[in-house]
């Protein structure tokens, strides 16, 4: 600990900040405010506790006052800020403070913020962040970013645009089509009742990973919507043959597809 330039007492205090913020709303904030020497490490510890306790408003307030306390943001602060904004369903709230305040976001940060936009229904903002990767930050989007974008479009009900994006990627020989991407399309097809496109998405996903039980569950849900019980039984037999344990029942099934996340 000494080698990092942060005294051991500071680490002990930071641990108490994290614990206090997770237990009682006002305790940790009061301790932090009364500290004679406040630093970014302790601020981040408090942010971590606020996040665990889902005290999103308190987290955003702390982040906003850090510059006035001469505390610099680091990548942990950025991650905590994005998590807090997603929790508040207000990515826009911290946009200038978090991405533009002396921090150059990396690929992980964009996965975080685009995923947050998807979860909070902010389609325009999510697309803007995606496009800014190359235009403003000279970052080339990878498979995980395209998966986030497809998920963003699907959650916003823009199934046609999501398919158009995937088609363009395939026509260009793009290798970024991933199982989570196809899973997001399949889930959207299930929600919107598009049987043929849903079957195609499932086929493409299983070509990439034949043992992904979540794809079978999503496809089963799609079949159930159309009363295709014979096909569901066939899926169940296929899963048994492959040694997959997830049962594909007829109702109450939840997607097992891992959507793109950061935080």
PDB file of C-alpha atoms in Angstrom:
ATOM      1  CA  UNK A   1       0.000   0.000   0.000  1.00  0.00           C
ATOM      2  CA  UNK A   2       2.819   2.384   0.821  1.00  0.00           C
ATOM      3  CA  UNK A   3       4.259   1.930  -2.662  1.00  0.00           C
ATOM      4  CA  UNK A   4       1.124   3.457  -4.176  1.00  0.00           C
ATOM      5  CA  UNK A   5       1.635   6.659  -2.230  1.00  0.00           C
ATOM      6  CA  UNK A   6      -1.597   6.194  -0.276  1.00  0.00           C
ATOM      7  CA  UNK A   7      -1.226   5.688   3.492  1.00  0.00           C
ATOM      8  CA  UNK A   8      -2.592   2.524   5.072  1.00  0.00           C
ATOM      9  CA  UNK A   9      -4.942   4.646   7.210  1.00  0.00           C
ATOM     10  CA  UNK A  10      -6.510   5.964   4.019  1.00  0.00           C
ATOM     11  CA  UNK A  11      -7.286   2.441   2.822  1.00  0.00           C
ATOM     12  CA  UNK A  12      -8.846   1.621   6.183  1.00  0.00           C
ATOM     13  CA  UNK A  13     -10.974   4.752   6.022  1.00  0.00           C
ATOM     14  CA  UNK A  14     -11.999   4.009   2.439  1.00  0.00           C
ATOM     15  CA  UNK A  15     -13.149   0.550   3.513  1.00  0.00           C
ATOM     16  CA  UNK A  16     -15.273   2.118   6.225  1.00  0.00           C
ATOM     17  CA  UNK A  17     -16.737   4.560   3.687  1.00  0.00           C
ATOM     18  CA  UNK A  18     -17.765   1.700   1.410  1.00  0.00           C
ATOM     19  CA  UNK A  19     -19.334  -0.229   4.265  1.00  0.00           C
ATOM     20  CA  UNK A  20     -21.125   2.763   5.764  1.00  0.00           C
ATOM     21  CA  UNK A  21     -22.606   3.878   2.451  1.00  0.00           C
ATOM     22  CA  UNK A  22     -23.953   0.388   1.897  1.00  0.00           C
ATOM     23  CA  UNK A  23     -25.667   0.358   5.282  1.00  0.00           C
ATOM     24  CA  UNK A  24     -26.994   3.826   5.979  1.00  0.00           C
ATOM     25  CA  UNK A  25     -27.661   6.654   3.561  1.00  0.00           C
ATOM     26  CA  UNK A  26     -26.057   9.550   5.443  1.00  0.00           C
ATOM     27  CA  UNK A  27     -23.190   8.002   7.385  1.00  0.00           C
ATOM     28  CA  UNK A  28     -20.521   7.678   4.712  1.00  0.00           C
ATOM     29  CA  UNK A  29     -21.250  11.021   3.115  1.00  0.00           C
ATOM     30  CA  UNK A  30     -20.867  12.754   6.464  1.00  0.00           C
ATOM     31  CA  UNK A  31     -17.598  10.932   7.174  1.00  0.00           C
ATOM     32  CA  UNK A  32     -16.263  11.924   3.752  1.00  0.00           C
ATOM     33  CA  UNK A  33     -17.275  15.571   4.190  1.00  0.00           C
ATOM     34  CA  UNK A  34     -15.535  15.740   7.575  1.00  0.00           C
ATOM     35  CA  UNK A  35     -12.270  14.197   6.368  1.00  0.00           C
ATOM     36  CA  UNK A  36      -9.360  16.670   6.647  1.00  0.00           C
ATOM     37  CA  UNK A  37      -7.753  15.244   3.500  1.00  0.00           C
ATOM     38  CA  UNK A  38     -10.035  13.945   0.772  1.00  0.00           C
ATOM     39  CA  UNK A  39      -8.696  12.179  -2.310  1.00  0.00           C
ATOM     40  CA  UNK A  40      -9.923  10.329  -5.389  1.00  0.00           C
ATOM     41  CA  UNK A  41      -9.315   6.918  -3.809  1.00  0.00           C
ATOM     42  CA  UNK A  42     -11.719   7.672  -0.965  1.00  0.00           C
ATOM     43  CA  UNK A  43     -14.236   9.280  -3.311  1.00  0.00           C
ATOM     44  CA  UNK A  44     -14.213   6.148  -5.449  1.00  0.00           C
ATOM     45  CA  UNK A  45     -14.680   3.982  -2.352  1.00  0.00           C
ATOM     46  CA  UNK A  46     -17.723   6.024  -1.441  1.00  0.00           C
ATOM     47  CA  UNK A  47     -19.024   5.741  -5.007  1.00  0.00           C
ATOM     48  CA  UNK A  48     -18.619   1.967  -4.824  1.00  0.00           C
ATOM     49  CA  UNK A  49     -20.678   1.852  -1.643  1.00  0.00           C
ATOM     50  CA  UNK A  50     -23.337   4.107  -3.115  1.00  0.00           C
ATOM     51  CA  UNK A  51     -23.531   1.800  -6.120  1.00  0.00           C
ATOM     52  CA  UNK A  52     -23.935  -1.304  -3.965  1.00  0.00           C
ATOM     53  CA  UNK A  53     -26.715   0.445  -2.054  1.00  0.00           C
ATOM     54  CA  UNK A  54     -28.278   1.756  -5.289  1.00  0.00           C
ATOM     55  CA  UNK A  55     -28.009   5.331  -4.006  1.00  0.00           C
ATOM     56  CA  UNK A  56     -27.710   6.715  -7.520  1.00  0.00           C
ATOM     57  CA  UNK A  57     -28.600  10.331  -6.736  1.00  0.00           C
ATOM     58  CA  UNK A  58     -25.957  10.500  -4.007  1.00  0.00           C
ATOM     59  CA  UNK A  59     -23.394   9.026  -6.402  1.00  0.00           C
ATOM     60  CA  UNK A  60     -24.109  11.617  -9.097  1.00  0.00           C
ATOM     61  CA  UNK A  61     -24.000  14.457  -6.554  1.00  0.00           C
ATOM     62  CA  UNK A  62     -20.586  13.294  -5.317  1.00  0.00           C
ATOM     63  CA  UNK A  63     -19.225  13.042  -8.866  1.00  0.00           C
ATOM     64  CA  UNK A  64     -20.454  16.534  -9.693  1.00  0.00           C
ATOM     65  CA  UNK A  65     -18.736  18.109  -6.693  1.00  0.00           C
ATOM     66  CA  UNK A  66     -15.400  16.310  -7.123  1.00  0.00           C
ATOM     67  CA  UNK A  67     -13.869  19.040  -9.370  1.00  0.00           C
ATOM     68  CA  UNK A  68     -14.711  21.680  -6.745  1.00  0.00           C
ATOM     69  CA  UNK A  69     -12.780  19.572  -4.228  1.00  0.00           C
ATOM     70  CA  UNK A  70      -9.798  19.415  -6.621  1.00  0.00           C
ATOM     71  CA  UNK A  71     -10.322  15.675  -7.046  1.00  0.00           C
ATOM     72  CA  UNK A  72      -9.499  14.247 -10.463  1.00  0.00           C
ATOM     73  CA  UNK A  73     -11.682  11.689 -12.188  1.00  0.00           C
ATOM     74  CA  UNK A  74     -10.133   8.355 -13.109  1.00  0.00           C
ATOM     75  CA  UNK A  75     -11.498   5.343 -14.989  1.00  0.00           C
ATOM     76  CA  UNK A  76     -13.141   3.935 -11.877  1.00  0.00           C
ATOM     77  CA  UNK A  77     -14.934   7.252 -11.406  1.00  0.00           C
ATOM     78  CA  UNK A  78     -16.108   7.116 -15.020  1.00  0.00           C
ATOM     79  CA  UNK A  79     -17.437   3.590 -14.609  1.00  0.00           C
ATOM     80  CA  UNK A  80     -19.211   4.485 -11.362  1.00  0.00           C
ATOM     81  CA  UNK A  81     -20.691   7.584 -12.983  1.00  0.00           C
ATOM     82  CA  UNK A  82     -22.089   5.663 -15.931  1.00  0.00           C
ATOM     83  CA  UNK A  83     -23.492   3.029 -13.590  1.00  0.00           C
ATOM     84  CA  UNK A  84     -25.184   5.724 -11.517  1.00  0.00           C
ATOM     85  CA  UNK A  85     -26.677   7.418 -14.567  1.00  0.00           C
ATOM     86  CA  UNK A  86     -27.982   4.098 -15.845  1.00  0.00           C
ATOM     87  CA  UNK A  87     -29.511   3.492 -12.431  1.00  0.00           C
ATOM     88  CA  UNK A  88     -31.250   6.835 -12.628  1.00  0.00           C
ATOM     89  CA  UNK A  89     -32.372   6.084 -16.188  1.00  0.00           C
ATOM     90  CA  UNK A  90     -30.647   9.335 -17.126  1.00  0.00           C
ATOM     91  CA  UNK A  91     -27.492   8.769 -19.139  1.00  0.00           C
ATOM     92  CA  UNK A  92     -27.767  12.315 -20.475  1.00  0.00           C
ATOM     93  CA  UNK A  93     -27.512  13.686 -16.931  1.00  0.00           C
ATOM     94  CA  UNK A  94     -23.841  12.989 -16.565  1.00  0.00           C
ATOM     95  CA  UNK A  95     -22.787  13.081 -20.185  1.00  0.00           C
ATOM     96  CA  UNK A  96     -20.568  16.157 -20.236  1.00  0.00           C
ATOM     97  CA  UNK A  97     -19.240  15.605 -16.724  1.00  0.00           C
ATOM     98  CA  UNK A  98     -18.224  12.008 -17.253  1.00  0.00           C
ATOM     99  CA  UNK A  99     -17.046  11.524 -20.813  1.00  0.00           C
ATOM    100  CA  UNK A 100     -15.616  14.930 -21.529  1.00  0.00           C
ATOM    101  CA  UNK A 101     -14.114  16.034 -18.207  1.00  0.00           C
ATOM    102  CA  UNK A 102     -10.490  15.168 -18.812  1.00  0.00           C
ATOM    103  CA  UNK A 103     -11.063  11.446 -19.378  1.00  0.00           C
ATOM    104  CA  UNK A 104     -10.507   9.836 -22.756  1.00  0.00           C
ATOM    105  CA  UNK A 105     -13.012   6.964 -22.832  1.00  0.00           C
ATOM    106  CA  UNK A 106     -11.818   3.545 -23.950  1.00  0.00           C
ATOM    107  CA  UNK A 107     -13.686   0.693 -25.621  1.00  0.00           C
ATOM    108  CA  UNK A 108     -14.944  -0.654 -22.302  1.00  0.00           C
ATOM    109  CA  UNK A 109     -16.454   2.718 -21.419  1.00  0.00           C
ATOM    110  CA  UNK A 110     -18.423   2.739 -24.682  1.00  0.00           C
ATOM    111  CA  UNK A 111     -19.757  -0.768 -24.031  1.00  0.00           C
ATOM    112  CA  UNK A 112     -20.920   0.526 -20.674  1.00  0.00           C
ATOM    113  CA  UNK A 113     -22.620   3.662 -21.900  1.00  0.00           C
ATOM    114  CA  UNK A 114     -24.267   2.145 -25.011  1.00  0.00           C
ATOM    115  CA  UNK A 115     -25.595  -0.714 -22.882  1.00  0.00           C
ATOM    116  CA  UNK A 116     -26.929   1.835 -20.401  1.00  0.00           C
ATOM    117  CA  UNK A 117     -28.679   3.655 -23.248  1.00  0.00           C
ATOM    118  CA  UNK A 118     -30.234   0.361 -24.360  1.00  0.00           C
ATOM    119  CA  UNK A 119     -31.555  -0.397 -20.878  1.00  0.00           C
ATOM    120  CA  UNK A 120     -32.986   3.089 -20.444  1.00  0.00           C
ATOM    121  CA  UNK A 121     -34.557   3.369 -23.902  1.00  0.00           C
ATOM    122  CA  UNK A 122     -32.347   6.195 -25.170  1.00  0.00           C
ATOM    123  CA  UNK A 123     -31.970   5.141 -28.790  1.00  0.00           C
ATOM    124  CA  UNK A 124     -30.753   8.424 -30.273  1.00  0.00           C
ATOM    125  CA  UNK A 125     -28.148   8.958 -27.589  1.00  0.00           C
ATOM    126  CA  UNK A 126     -26.871   5.392 -27.871  1.00  0.00           C
ATOM    127  CA  UNK A 127     -26.411   5.731 -31.631  1.00  0.00           C
ATOM    128  CA  UNK A 128     -24.669   9.066 -31.096  1.00  0.00           C
ATOM    129  CA  UNK A 129     -22.208   7.467 -28.682  1.00  0.00           C
ATOM    130  CA  UNK A 130     -21.535   4.618 -31.112  1.00  0.00           C
ATOM    131  CA  UNK A 131     -20.854   6.998 -33.983  1.00  0.00           C
ATOM    132  CA  UNK A 132     -18.623   9.186 -31.813  1.00  0.00           C
ATOM    133  CA  UNK A 133     -16.195   6.319 -31.233  1.00  0.00           C
ATOM    134  CA  UNK A 134     -14.488   6.817 -34.590  1.00  0.00           C
ATOM    135  CA  UNK A 135     -15.483  10.411 -35.306  1.00  0.00           C
ATOM    136  CA  UNK A 136     -14.366  11.945 -32.005  1.00  0.00           C
ATOM    137  CA  UNK A 137     -12.135   9.413 -30.280  1.00  0.00           C
ATOM    138  CA  UNK A 138     -10.531   7.456 -33.157  1.00  0.00           C
ATOM    139  CA  UNK A 139     -11.692   4.158 -31.644  1.00  0.00           C
ATOM    140  CA  UNK A 140     -12.693   1.373 -34.021  1.00  0.00           C
ATOM    141  CA  UNK A 141     -15.866  -0.393 -32.850  1.00  0.00           C
ATOM    142  CA  UNK A 142     -15.366  -4.074 -32.108  1.00  0.00           C
ATOM    143  CA  UNK A 143     -17.790  -7.024 -31.992  1.00  0.00           C
ATOM    144  CA  UNK A 144     -18.905  -6.087 -28.485  1.00  0.00           C
ATOM    145  CA  UNK A 145     -19.865  -2.572 -29.621  1.00  0.00           C
ATOM    146  CA  UNK A 146     -21.867  -3.855 -32.592  1.00  0.00           C
ATOM    147  CA  UNK A 147     -23.619  -6.284 -30.248  1.00  0.00           C
ATOM    148  CA  UNK A 148     -24.521  -3.348 -28.017  1.00  0.00           C
ATOM    149  CA  UNK A 149     -25.837  -1.398 -31.003  1.00  0.00           C
ATOM    150  CA  UNK A 150     -27.984  -4.295 -32.223  1.00  0.00           C
ATOM    151  CA  UNK A 151     -29.332  -4.770 -28.704  1.00  0.00           C
ATOM    152  CA  UNK A 152     -30.057  -1.032 -28.505  1.00  0.00           C
ATOM    153  CA  UNK A 153     -32.059  -1.134 -31.749  1.00  0.00           C
ATOM    154  CA  UNK A 154     -33.926  -4.292 -30.769  1.00  0.00           C
ATOM    155  CA  UNK A 155     -34.912  -2.988 -27.350  1.00  0.00           C
ATOM    156  CA  UNK A 156     -36.205   0.187 -29.010  1.00  0.00           C
ATOM    157  CA  UNK A 157     -38.432  -1.889 -31.308  1.00  0.00           C
ATOM    158  CA  UNK A 158     -36.323  -1.113 -34.382  1.00  0.00           C
ATOM    159  CA  UNK A 159     -36.067  -4.719 -35.555  1.00  0.00           C
ATOM    160  CA  UNK A 160     -35.874  -3.726 -39.225  1.00  0.00           C
ATOM    161  CA  UNK A 161     -32.924  -1.412 -38.625  1.00  0.00           C
ATOM    162  CA  UNK A 162     -31.193  -4.063 -36.533  1.00  0.00           C
ATOM    163  CA  UNK A 163     -31.521  -6.616 -39.334  1.00  0.00           C
ATOM    164  CA  UNK A 164     -30.337  -4.062 -41.883  1.00  0.00           C
ATOM    165  CA  UNK A 165     -27.228  -3.435 -39.792  1.00  0.00           C
ATOM    166  CA  UNK A 166     -26.472  -7.147 -39.533  1.00  0.00           C
ATOM    167  CA  UNK A 167     -27.066  -7.631 -43.276  1.00  0.00           C
ATOM    168  CA  UNK A 168     -24.614  -4.838 -44.059  1.00  0.00           C
ATOM    169  CA  UNK A 169     -22.043  -6.401 -41.766  1.00  0.00           C
ATOM    170  CA  UNK A 170     -22.454  -9.816 -43.395  1.00  0.00           C
ATOM    171  CA  UNK A 171     -22.296  -8.376 -46.924  1.00  0.00           C
ATOM    172  CA  UNK A 172     -19.022  -6.669 -46.056  1.00  0.00           C
ATOM    173  CA  UNK A 173     -17.626  -9.924 -44.736  1.00  0.00           C
ATOM    174  CA  UNK A 174     -17.707  -8.495 -41.224  1.00  0.00           C
ATOM    175  CA  UNK A 175     -16.753 -10.995 -38.543  1.00  0.00           C
ATOM    176  CA  UNK A 176     -18.431  -9.100 -35.707  1.00  0.00           C
ATOM    177  CA  UNK A 177     -21.702 -11.049 -35.693  1.00  0.00           C
ATOM    178  CA  UNK A 178     -21.735 -12.718 -32.285  1.00  0.00           C
ATOM    179  CA  UNK A 179     -24.056 -15.043 -30.390  1.00  0.00           C
ATOM    180  CA  UNK A 180     -25.329 -12.202 -28.140  1.00  0.00           C
ATOM    181  CA  UNK A 181     -26.082 -10.184 -31.286  1.00  0.00           C
ATOM    182  CA  UNK A 182     -28.099 -12.992 -32.849  1.00  0.00           C
ATOM    183  CA  UNK A 183     -29.704 -13.608 -29.463  1.00  0.00           C
ATOM    184  CA  UNK A 184     -30.855  -9.990 -29.266  1.00  0.00           C
ATOM    185  CA  UNK A 185     -32.378 -10.315 -32.738  1.00  0.00           C
ATOM    186  CA  UNK A 186     -34.054 -13.599 -31.826  1.00  0.00           C
ATOM    187  CA  UNK A 187     -35.498 -12.090 -28.661  1.00  0.00           C
ATOM    188  CA  UNK A 188     -36.834  -9.115 -30.633  1.00  0.00           C
ATOM    189  CA  UNK A 189     -38.391 -11.485 -33.178  1.00  0.00           C
ATOM    190  CA  UNK A 190     -40.079 -13.321 -30.317  1.00  0.00           C
ATOM    191  CA  UNK A 191     -41.476 -10.070 -28.922  1.00  0.00           C
ATOM    192  CA  UNK A 192     -42.664  -8.847 -32.327  1.00  0.00           C
ATOM    193  CA  UNK A 193     -43.899 -12.203 -33.622  1.00  0.00           C
ATOM    194  CA  UNK A 194     -41.545 -12.560 -36.583  1.00  0.00           C
ATOM    195  CA  UNK A 195     -41.220 -16.334 -36.911  1.00  0.00           C
ATOM    196  CA  UNK A 196     -39.072 -16.627 -40.038  1.00  0.00           C
ATOM    197  CA  UNK A 197     -36.482 -14.038 -39.061  1.00  0.00           C
ATOM    198  CA  UNK A 198     -36.406 -15.495 -35.573  1.00  0.00           C
ATOM    199  CA  UNK A 199     -35.642 -18.968 -36.910  1.00  0.00           C
ATOM    200  CA  UNK A 200     -32.873 -17.518 -39.072  1.00  0.00           C
ATOM    201  CA  UNK A 201     -31.348 -15.689 -36.091  1.00  0.00           C
ATOM    202  CA  UNK A 202     -31.439 -18.893 -34.042  1.00  0.00           C
ATOM    203  CA  UNK A 203     -29.809 -20.843 -36.872  1.00  0.00           C
ATOM    204  CA  UNK A 204     -26.977 -18.312 -37.169  1.00  0.00           C
ATOM    205  CA  UNK A 205     -26.435 -18.260 -33.406  1.00  0.00           C
ATOM    206  CA  UNK A 206     -26.297 -22.050 -33.159  1.00  0.00           C
ATOM    207  CA  UNK A 207     -23.821 -22.188 -36.030  1.00  0.00           C
ATOM    208  CA  UNK A 208     -21.506 -20.127 -33.834  1.00  0.00           C
ATOM    209  CA  UNK A 209     -22.262 -22.011 -30.615  1.00  0.00           C
ATOM    210  CA  UNK A 210     -24.332 -25.222 -30.912  1.00  0.00           C
ATOM    211  CA  UNK A 211     -24.368 -25.641 -27.129  1.00  0.00           C
ATOM    212  CA  UNK A 212     -25.845 -22.270 -26.150  1.00  0.00           C
ATOM    213  CA  UNK A 213     -28.912 -23.301 -24.169  1.00  0.00           C
ATOM    214  CA  UNK A 214     -30.221 -19.726 -24.092  1.00  0.00           C
ATOM    215  CA  UNK A 215     -30.787 -19.784 -27.849  1.00  0.00           C
ATOM    216  CA  UNK A 216     -32.870 -22.946 -27.519  1.00  0.00           C
ATOM    217  CA  UNK A 217     -34.953 -21.320 -24.786  1.00  0.00           C
ATOM    218  CA  UNK A 218     -35.565 -18.196 -26.870  1.00  0.00           C
ATOM    219  CA  UNK A 219     -36.476 -20.258 -29.913  1.00  0.00           C
ATOM    220  CA  UNK A 220     -38.824 -22.328 -27.768  1.00  0.00           C
ATOM    221  CA  UNK A 221     -40.534 -19.135 -26.588  1.00  0.00           C
ATOM    222  CA  UNK A 222     -40.907 -18.024 -30.196  1.00  0.00           C
ATOM    223  CA  UNK A 223     -42.455 -21.369 -31.144  1.00  0.00           C
ATOM    224  CA  UNK A 224     -44.767 -21.208 -28.133  1.00  0.00           C
ATOM    225  CA  UNK A 225     -46.110 -17.879 -29.332  1.00  0.00           C
ATOM    226  CA  UNK A 226     -47.310 -19.636 -32.489  1.00  0.00           C
ATOM    227  CA  UNK A 227     -48.489 -22.810 -30.728  1.00  0.00           C
ATOM    228  CA  UNK A 228     -45.768 -24.922 -32.334  1.00  0.00           C
ATOM    229  CA  UNK A 229     -45.634 -27.586 -29.608  1.00  0.00           C
ATOM    230  CA  UNK A 230     -44.168 -30.276 -31.842  1.00  0.00           C
ATOM    231  CA  UNK A 231     -41.184 -28.052 -32.603  1.00  0.00           C
ATOM    232  CA  UNK A 232     -40.745 -27.337 -28.889  1.00  0.00           C
ATOM    233  CA  UNK A 233     -40.636 -31.059 -28.135  1.00  0.00           C
ATOM    234  CA  UNK A 234     -38.048 -31.457 -30.872  1.00  0.00           C
ATOM    235  CA  UNK A 235     -35.910 -28.734 -29.289  1.00  0.00           C
ATOM    236  CA  UNK A 236     -36.174 -30.497 -25.954  1.00  0.00           C
ATOM    237  CA  UNK A 237     -34.896 -33.722 -27.492  1.00  0.00           C
ATOM    238  CA  UNK A 238     -32.029 -31.903 -29.188  1.00  0.00           C
ATOM    239  CA  UNK A 239     -30.990 -30.392 -25.892  1.00  0.00           C
ATOM    240  CA  UNK A 240     -31.015 -33.795 -24.215  1.00  0.00           C
ATOM    241  CA  UNK A 241     -28.849 -35.207 -26.984  1.00  0.00           C
ATOM    242  CA  UNK A 242     -26.355 -32.377 -26.534  1.00  0.00           C
ATOM    243  CA  UNK A 243     -26.327 -32.760 -22.766  1.00  0.00           C
ATOM    244  CA  UNK A 244     -27.819 -29.333 -22.133  1.00  0.00           C
ATOM    245  CA  UNK A 245     -29.628 -29.042 -18.839  1.00  0.00           C
ATOM    246  CA  UNK A 246     -31.845 -26.039 -19.393  1.00  0.00           C
ATOM    247  CA  UNK A 247     -35.415 -27.280 -19.813  1.00  0.00           C
ATOM    248  CA  UNK A 248     -37.466 -25.666 -22.545  1.00  0.00           C
ATOM    249  CA  UNK A 249     -40.951 -25.516 -21.129  1.00  0.00           C
ATOM    250  CA  UNK A 250     -43.965 -23.810 -22.553  1.00  0.00           C
ATOM    251  CA  UNK A 251     -44.238 -20.735 -20.369  1.00  0.00           C
ATOM    252  CA  UNK A 252     -42.520 -18.558 -17.834  1.00  0.00           C
ATOM    253  CA  UNK A 253     -39.191 -18.859 -19.605  1.00  0.00           C
ATOM    254  CA  UNK A 254     -36.625 -16.103 -19.397  1.00  0.00           C
ATOM    255  CA  UNK A 255     -33.898 -15.369 -21.873  1.00  0.00           C
ATOM    256  CA  UNK A 256     -30.581 -16.915 -20.972  1.00  0.00           C
ATOM    257  CA  UNK A 257     -28.761 -14.867 -23.579  1.00  0.00           C
ATOM    258  CA  UNK A 258     -26.100 -12.668 -22.077  1.00  0.00           C
ATOM    259  CA  UNK A 259     -26.726  -9.143 -23.236  1.00  0.00           C
ATOM    260  CA  UNK A 260     -23.719  -6.807 -23.604  1.00  0.00           C
ATOM    261  CA  UNK A 261     -22.763  -5.141 -20.095  1.00  0.00           C
ATOM    262  CA  UNK A 262     -19.971  -3.210 -18.398  1.00  0.00           C
ATOM    263  CA  UNK A 263     -20.698  -2.185 -15.249  1.00  0.00           C
TER     264      UNK A 263
END
